[in-house]
Coordinates of C-alpha atoms in Angstrom, one line a residue:
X55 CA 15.7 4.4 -12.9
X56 CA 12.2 6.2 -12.3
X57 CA 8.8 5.5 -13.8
X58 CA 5.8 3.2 -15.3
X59 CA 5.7 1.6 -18.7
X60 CA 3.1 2.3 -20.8
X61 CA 1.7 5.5 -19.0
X62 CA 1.9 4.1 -15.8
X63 CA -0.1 0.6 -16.0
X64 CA -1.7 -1.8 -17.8
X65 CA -5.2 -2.8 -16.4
X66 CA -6.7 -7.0 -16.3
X67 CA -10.1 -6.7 -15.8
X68 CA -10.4 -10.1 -14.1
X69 CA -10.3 -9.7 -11.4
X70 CA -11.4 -6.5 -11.1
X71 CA -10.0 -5.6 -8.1
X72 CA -6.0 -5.8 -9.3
X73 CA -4.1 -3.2 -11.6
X74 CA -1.0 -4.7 -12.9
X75 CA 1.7 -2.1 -13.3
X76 CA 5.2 -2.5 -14.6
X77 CA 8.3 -0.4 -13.9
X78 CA 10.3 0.8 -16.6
X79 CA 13.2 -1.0 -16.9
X80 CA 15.9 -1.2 -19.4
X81 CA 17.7 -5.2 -20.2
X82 CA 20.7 -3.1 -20.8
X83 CA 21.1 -2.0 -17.6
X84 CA 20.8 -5.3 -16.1
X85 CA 23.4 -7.1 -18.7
X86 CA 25.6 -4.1 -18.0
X87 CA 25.3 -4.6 -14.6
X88 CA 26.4 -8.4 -15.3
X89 CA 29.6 -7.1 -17.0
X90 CA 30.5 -4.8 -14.1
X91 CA 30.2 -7.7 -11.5
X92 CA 31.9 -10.9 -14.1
X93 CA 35.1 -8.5 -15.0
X94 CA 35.4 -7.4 -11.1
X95 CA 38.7 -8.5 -9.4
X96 CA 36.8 -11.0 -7.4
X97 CA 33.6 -11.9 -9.5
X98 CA 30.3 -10.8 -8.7
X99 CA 26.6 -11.3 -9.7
X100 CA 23.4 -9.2 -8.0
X101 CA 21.0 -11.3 -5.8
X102 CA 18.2 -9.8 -7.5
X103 CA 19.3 -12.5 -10.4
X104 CA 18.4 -15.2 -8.3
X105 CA 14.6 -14.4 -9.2
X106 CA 12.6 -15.6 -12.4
X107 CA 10.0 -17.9 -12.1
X108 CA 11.7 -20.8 -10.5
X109 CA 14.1 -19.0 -8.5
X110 CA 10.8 -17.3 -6.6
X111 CA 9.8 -20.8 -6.2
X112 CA 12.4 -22.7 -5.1
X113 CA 13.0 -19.7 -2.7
X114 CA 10.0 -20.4 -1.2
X115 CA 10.8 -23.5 -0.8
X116 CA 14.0 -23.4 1.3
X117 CA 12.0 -21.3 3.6
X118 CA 10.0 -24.5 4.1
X119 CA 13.4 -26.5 5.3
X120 CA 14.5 -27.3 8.8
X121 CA 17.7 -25.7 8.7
X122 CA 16.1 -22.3 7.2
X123 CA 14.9 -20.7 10.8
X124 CA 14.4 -17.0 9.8
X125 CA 11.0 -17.5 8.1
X126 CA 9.7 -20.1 11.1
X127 CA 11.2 -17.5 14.3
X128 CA 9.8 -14.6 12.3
X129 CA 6.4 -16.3 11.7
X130 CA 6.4 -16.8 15.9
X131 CA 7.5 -12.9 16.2
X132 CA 3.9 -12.2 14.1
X133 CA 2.0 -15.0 16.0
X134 CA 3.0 -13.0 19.1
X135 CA 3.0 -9.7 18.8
X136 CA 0.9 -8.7 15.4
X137 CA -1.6 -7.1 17.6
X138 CA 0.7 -4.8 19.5
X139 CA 2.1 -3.7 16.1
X140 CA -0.9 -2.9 13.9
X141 CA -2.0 -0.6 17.4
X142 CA 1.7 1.0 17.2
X143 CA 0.1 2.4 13.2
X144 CA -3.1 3.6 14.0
X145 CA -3.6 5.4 10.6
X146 CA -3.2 2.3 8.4
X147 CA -4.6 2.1 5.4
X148 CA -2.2 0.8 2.8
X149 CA 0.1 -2.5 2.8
X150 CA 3.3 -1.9 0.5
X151 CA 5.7 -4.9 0.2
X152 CA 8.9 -4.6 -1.5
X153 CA 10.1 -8.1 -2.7
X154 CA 6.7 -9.5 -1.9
X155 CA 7.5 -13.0 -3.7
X156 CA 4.3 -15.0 -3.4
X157 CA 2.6 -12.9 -1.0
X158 CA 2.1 -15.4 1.7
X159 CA 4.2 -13.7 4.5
X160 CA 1.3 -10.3 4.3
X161 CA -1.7 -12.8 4.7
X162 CA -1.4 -12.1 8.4
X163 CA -1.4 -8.9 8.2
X164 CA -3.9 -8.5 5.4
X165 CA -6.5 -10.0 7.3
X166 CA -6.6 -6.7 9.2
X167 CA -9.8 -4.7 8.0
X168 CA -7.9 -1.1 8.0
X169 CA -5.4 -2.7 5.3
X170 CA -8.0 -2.2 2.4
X171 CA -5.1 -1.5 -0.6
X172 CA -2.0 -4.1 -1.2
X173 CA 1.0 -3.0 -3.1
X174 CA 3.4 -5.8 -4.1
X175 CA 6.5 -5.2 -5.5
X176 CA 8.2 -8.2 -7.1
X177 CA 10.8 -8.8 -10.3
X178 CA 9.5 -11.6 -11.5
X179 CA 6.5 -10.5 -13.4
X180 CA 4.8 -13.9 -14.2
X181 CA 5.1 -15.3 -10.8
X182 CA 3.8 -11.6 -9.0
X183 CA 0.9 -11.6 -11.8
X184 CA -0.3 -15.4 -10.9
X185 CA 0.2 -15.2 -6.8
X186 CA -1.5 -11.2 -7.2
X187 CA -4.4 -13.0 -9.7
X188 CA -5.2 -16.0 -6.7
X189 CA -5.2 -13.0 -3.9
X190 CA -7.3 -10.8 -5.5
X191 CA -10.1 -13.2 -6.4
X192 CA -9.9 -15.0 -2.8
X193 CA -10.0 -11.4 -1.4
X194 CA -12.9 -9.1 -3.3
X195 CA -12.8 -6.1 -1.1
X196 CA -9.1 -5.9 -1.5
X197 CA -7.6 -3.9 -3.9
X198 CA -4.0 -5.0 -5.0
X199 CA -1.8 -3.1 -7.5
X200 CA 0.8 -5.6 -8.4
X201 CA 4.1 -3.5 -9.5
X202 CA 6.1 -5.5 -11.5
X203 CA 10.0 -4.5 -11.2
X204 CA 12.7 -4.5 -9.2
X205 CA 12.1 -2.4 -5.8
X206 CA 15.3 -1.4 -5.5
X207 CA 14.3 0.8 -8.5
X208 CA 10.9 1.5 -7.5
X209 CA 11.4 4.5 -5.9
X210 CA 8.0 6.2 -5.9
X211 CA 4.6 4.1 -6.3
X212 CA 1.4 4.3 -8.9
X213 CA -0.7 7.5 -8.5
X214 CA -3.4 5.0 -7.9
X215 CA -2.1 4.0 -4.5
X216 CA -3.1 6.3 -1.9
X217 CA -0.3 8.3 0.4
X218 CA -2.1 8.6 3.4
X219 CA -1.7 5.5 6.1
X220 CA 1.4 3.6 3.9
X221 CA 3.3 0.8 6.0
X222 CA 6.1 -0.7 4.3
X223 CA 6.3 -4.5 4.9
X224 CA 10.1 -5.8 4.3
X225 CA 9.9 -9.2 6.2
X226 CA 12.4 -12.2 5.9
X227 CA 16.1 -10.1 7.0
X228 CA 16.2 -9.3 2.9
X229 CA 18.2 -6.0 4.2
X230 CA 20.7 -8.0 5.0
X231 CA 21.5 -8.8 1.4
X232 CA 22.7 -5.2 0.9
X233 CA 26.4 -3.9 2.5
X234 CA 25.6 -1.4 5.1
X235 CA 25.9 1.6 2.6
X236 CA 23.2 0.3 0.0
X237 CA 21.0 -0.7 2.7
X238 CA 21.2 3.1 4.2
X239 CA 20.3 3.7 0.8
X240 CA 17.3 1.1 0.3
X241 CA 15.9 2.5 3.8
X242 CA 16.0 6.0 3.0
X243 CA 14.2 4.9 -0.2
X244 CA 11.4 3.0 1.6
X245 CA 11.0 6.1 3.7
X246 CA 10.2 7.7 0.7
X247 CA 7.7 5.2 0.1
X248 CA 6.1 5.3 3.3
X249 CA 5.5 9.1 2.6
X250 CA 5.0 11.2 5.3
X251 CA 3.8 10.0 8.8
X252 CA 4.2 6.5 7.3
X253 CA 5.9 3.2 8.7
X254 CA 7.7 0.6 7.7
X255 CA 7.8 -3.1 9.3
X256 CA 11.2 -5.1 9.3
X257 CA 12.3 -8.0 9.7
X258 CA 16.6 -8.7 10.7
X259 CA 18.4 -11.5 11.4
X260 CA 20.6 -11.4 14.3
X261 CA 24.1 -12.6 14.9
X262 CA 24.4 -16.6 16.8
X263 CA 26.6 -19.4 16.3
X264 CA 28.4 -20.7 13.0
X265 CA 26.9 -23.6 13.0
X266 CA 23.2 -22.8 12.9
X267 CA 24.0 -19.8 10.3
X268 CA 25.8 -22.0 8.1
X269 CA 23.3 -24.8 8.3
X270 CA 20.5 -22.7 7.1
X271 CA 22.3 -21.6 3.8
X272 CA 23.0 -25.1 3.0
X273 CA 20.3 -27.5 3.3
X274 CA 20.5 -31.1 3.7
X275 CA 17.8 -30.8 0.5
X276 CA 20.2 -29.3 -1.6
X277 CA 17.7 -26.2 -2.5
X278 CA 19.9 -23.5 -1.6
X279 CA 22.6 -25.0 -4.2
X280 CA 19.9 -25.6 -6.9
X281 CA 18.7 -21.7 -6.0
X282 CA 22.2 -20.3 -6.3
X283 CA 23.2 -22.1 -9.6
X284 CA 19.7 -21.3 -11.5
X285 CA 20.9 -17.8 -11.1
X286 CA 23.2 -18.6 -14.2
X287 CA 20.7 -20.2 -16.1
X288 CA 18.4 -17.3 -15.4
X289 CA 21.2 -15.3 -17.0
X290 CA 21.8 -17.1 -19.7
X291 CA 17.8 -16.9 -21.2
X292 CA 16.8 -14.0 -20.2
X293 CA 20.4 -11.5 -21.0
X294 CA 21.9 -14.5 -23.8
X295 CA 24.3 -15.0 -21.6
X296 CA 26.7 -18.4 -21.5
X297 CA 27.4 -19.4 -18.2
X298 CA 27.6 -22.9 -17.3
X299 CA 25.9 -24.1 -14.2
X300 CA 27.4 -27.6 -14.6
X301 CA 31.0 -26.0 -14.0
X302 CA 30.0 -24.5 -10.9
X303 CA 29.0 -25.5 -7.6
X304 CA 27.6 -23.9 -4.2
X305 CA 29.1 -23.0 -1.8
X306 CA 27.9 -20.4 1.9
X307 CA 30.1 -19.7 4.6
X308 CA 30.1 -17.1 7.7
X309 CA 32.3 -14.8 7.3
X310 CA 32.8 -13.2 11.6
X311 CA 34.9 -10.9 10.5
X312 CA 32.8 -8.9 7.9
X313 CA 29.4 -10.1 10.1
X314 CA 27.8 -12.0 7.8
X315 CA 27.1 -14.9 5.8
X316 CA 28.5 -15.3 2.0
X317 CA 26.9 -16.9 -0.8
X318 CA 29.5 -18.1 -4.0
X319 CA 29.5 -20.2 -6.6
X320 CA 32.8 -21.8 -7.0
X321 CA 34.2 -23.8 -10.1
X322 CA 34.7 -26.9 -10.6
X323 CA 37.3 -26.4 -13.6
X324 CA 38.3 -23.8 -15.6
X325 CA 35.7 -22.5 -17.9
X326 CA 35.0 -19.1 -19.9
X327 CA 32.1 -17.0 -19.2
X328 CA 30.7 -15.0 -21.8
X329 CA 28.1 -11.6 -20.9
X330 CA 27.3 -9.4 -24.0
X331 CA 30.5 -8.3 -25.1
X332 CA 32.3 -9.6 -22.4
X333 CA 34.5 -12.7 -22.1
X334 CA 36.4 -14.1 -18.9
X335 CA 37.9 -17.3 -18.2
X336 CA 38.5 -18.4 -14.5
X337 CA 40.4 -21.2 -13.0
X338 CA 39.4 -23.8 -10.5
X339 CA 39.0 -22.9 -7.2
X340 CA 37.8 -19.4 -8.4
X341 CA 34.5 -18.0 -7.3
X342 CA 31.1 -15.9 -8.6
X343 CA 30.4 -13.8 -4.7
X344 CA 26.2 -13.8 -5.1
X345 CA 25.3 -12.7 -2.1
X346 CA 25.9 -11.7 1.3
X347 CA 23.4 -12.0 4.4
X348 CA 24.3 -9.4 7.4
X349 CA 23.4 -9.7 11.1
X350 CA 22.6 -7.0 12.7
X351 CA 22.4 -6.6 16.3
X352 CA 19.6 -4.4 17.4
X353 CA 21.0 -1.0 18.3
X354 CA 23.8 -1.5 15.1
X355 CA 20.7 -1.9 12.8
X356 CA 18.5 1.2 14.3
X357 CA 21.5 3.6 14.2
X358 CA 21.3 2.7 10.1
X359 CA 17.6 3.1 10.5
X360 CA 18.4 6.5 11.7
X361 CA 21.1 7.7 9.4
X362 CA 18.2 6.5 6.6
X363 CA 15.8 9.3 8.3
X364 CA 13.3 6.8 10.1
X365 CA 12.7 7.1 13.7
X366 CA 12.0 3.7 16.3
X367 CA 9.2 3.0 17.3
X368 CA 9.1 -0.3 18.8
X369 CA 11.3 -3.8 18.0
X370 CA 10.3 -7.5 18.9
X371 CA 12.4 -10.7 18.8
X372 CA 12.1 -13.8 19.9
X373 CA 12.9 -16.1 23.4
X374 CA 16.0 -17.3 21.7
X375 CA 16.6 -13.5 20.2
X376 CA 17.2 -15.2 17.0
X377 CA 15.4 -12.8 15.4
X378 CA 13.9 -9.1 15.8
X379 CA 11.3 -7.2 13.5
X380 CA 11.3 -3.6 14.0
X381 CA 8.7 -0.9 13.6
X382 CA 10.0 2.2 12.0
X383 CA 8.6 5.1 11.1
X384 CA 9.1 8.1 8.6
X385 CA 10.8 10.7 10.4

């Protein structure tokens, strides 16, 4: 689904400097898209569901945990190399960040003076509006047009936000969330984004040992569990769903053989879940799939890059090569 709500965007004049826009988006959709994944074979819900206001927050928070190294190793990657990547995009001009969250991880790269525009991208509308709101007034000669909507469906931007000198920011291995095909899909689309001669900045996670990947999708904290089961509770207020959290708990695991790690919520007994129109009881034992996190090595994730119609320009990891962050650009 294409376009802007209300002819595009609706303007808050404090501060002056952000535009608040808001992609059309139908409830319909997303409750049908519920239906589709609960009446599957082997259930399924969308990780973009894990995102109202609290799920952005205690996302942010898990990044904070020890066991959570992608955010840390990719921070170091930034520390390192920033400079050698904003001289890799000479023409820079606009900072566009799909699944922005609170807009902490483009600080670094905000506090470039070429980067004069900032387009955020983010579902949960109250959360982008407040971390945009904070940004904006801490940052005058910035202008930020907040896009509130999912980005997988934000597939062109506001005519307000210039073409030339685009560089699409996707930090934190969120392409791993997608299976191979949809990701192919999501790149070509942010190569649309970039526009032509523009670039986009990624961060990947890279394959290692069980034990570390496990670790870091099951905190000692317990905020990955609490993340995964507010999914349902997001569901349930926002579609009128009924889906029980208490019958459920969390559960992540590695699976080598599909190259990535696997996200479910597993009951505890038998319960009925009801979407809309549609009812489904499942047993104990059985499992809701929410998400999956590939790890790419290096050449497997450019070849994708290149199917998507984006060309390599340079990639950085760390000692440990934990991690790498990629610099593409519109081919």
């Amino acid at each position: 689904m294409e376009g802007f709500a209300d002819g595009g965007k609706s303007r808050l004049q404090s501060p002056r400097n952000l535009r608040v826009h808001h992609l059309s988006q139908a409830s319909e959709d997303d409750l049908d898209l519920v239906k589709t994944g609960l009446s599957a074979e082997s259930p399924w819900l969308h990780p973009k569901f894990f995102y109202d206001a609290r799920g952005s927050v205690l996302f942010d928070a898990i990044t904070r945990t020890p066991e959570y190294y992608p955010t840390r190793v990719e921070a170091d990657i930034f520390d390192r190399f920033l400079p050698q990547m904003l001289a890799r995009v000479a023409n820079r001009r606009v900072l566009v960040e799909p699944g922005s969250g609170s807009c902490e991880k483009a600080m670094s790269l905000l506090q470039d003076a070429q980067l004069q525009h900032y387009a955020p991208i983010e579902i949960s509308r109250d959360y982008l509006v407040s971390c945009c709101g904070r940004l904006a007034a801490s940052h005058p000669e910035l202008t930020v047009d907040a896009i509130c909507g999912d980005f997988v469906q934000c597939r062109s931007l506001p005519p307000e936000v210039p073409e030339a000198g685009r560089l699409v920011f996707f930090p934190g291995s969120t392409i791993g969330n997608f299976d191979p095909d949809q990701a192919r899909d999501l790149l070509a689309n942010f190569r649309d984004l970039a526009a032509e001669g523009g670039h986009l900045l990624i961060g990947t996670d890279l394959p290692k040992d069980r034990a570390t990947l496990e670790a870091a999708y099951n905190d000692s904290e317990g905020l990955t569990a609490r993340f995964n089961l507010n999914m349902l509770s997001h569901l349930n207020h926002r579609l009128d769903c009924e889906l029980k959290p208490g019958a459920f708990r969390h559960e992540a695991f590695y699976n080598e053989a599909a190259g990535r790690i696997e996200m479910h919520l597993v009951c505890r007994r038998a319960t009925e879940l009801r979407a809309g129109d549609l009812r489904r009881r499942l047993a104990p034992g059985d499992s809701i799939h929410t998400e999956s996190s590939y790890k790419y090595e290096p050449d497997t994730f450019l070849a994708l890059a290149q199917s998507a119609g984006l060309a390599p320009v340079e990639c950085w990891t760390d000692p440990k090569a934990w991690f790498a962050v990629h610099l593409l650009r519109s081919a």
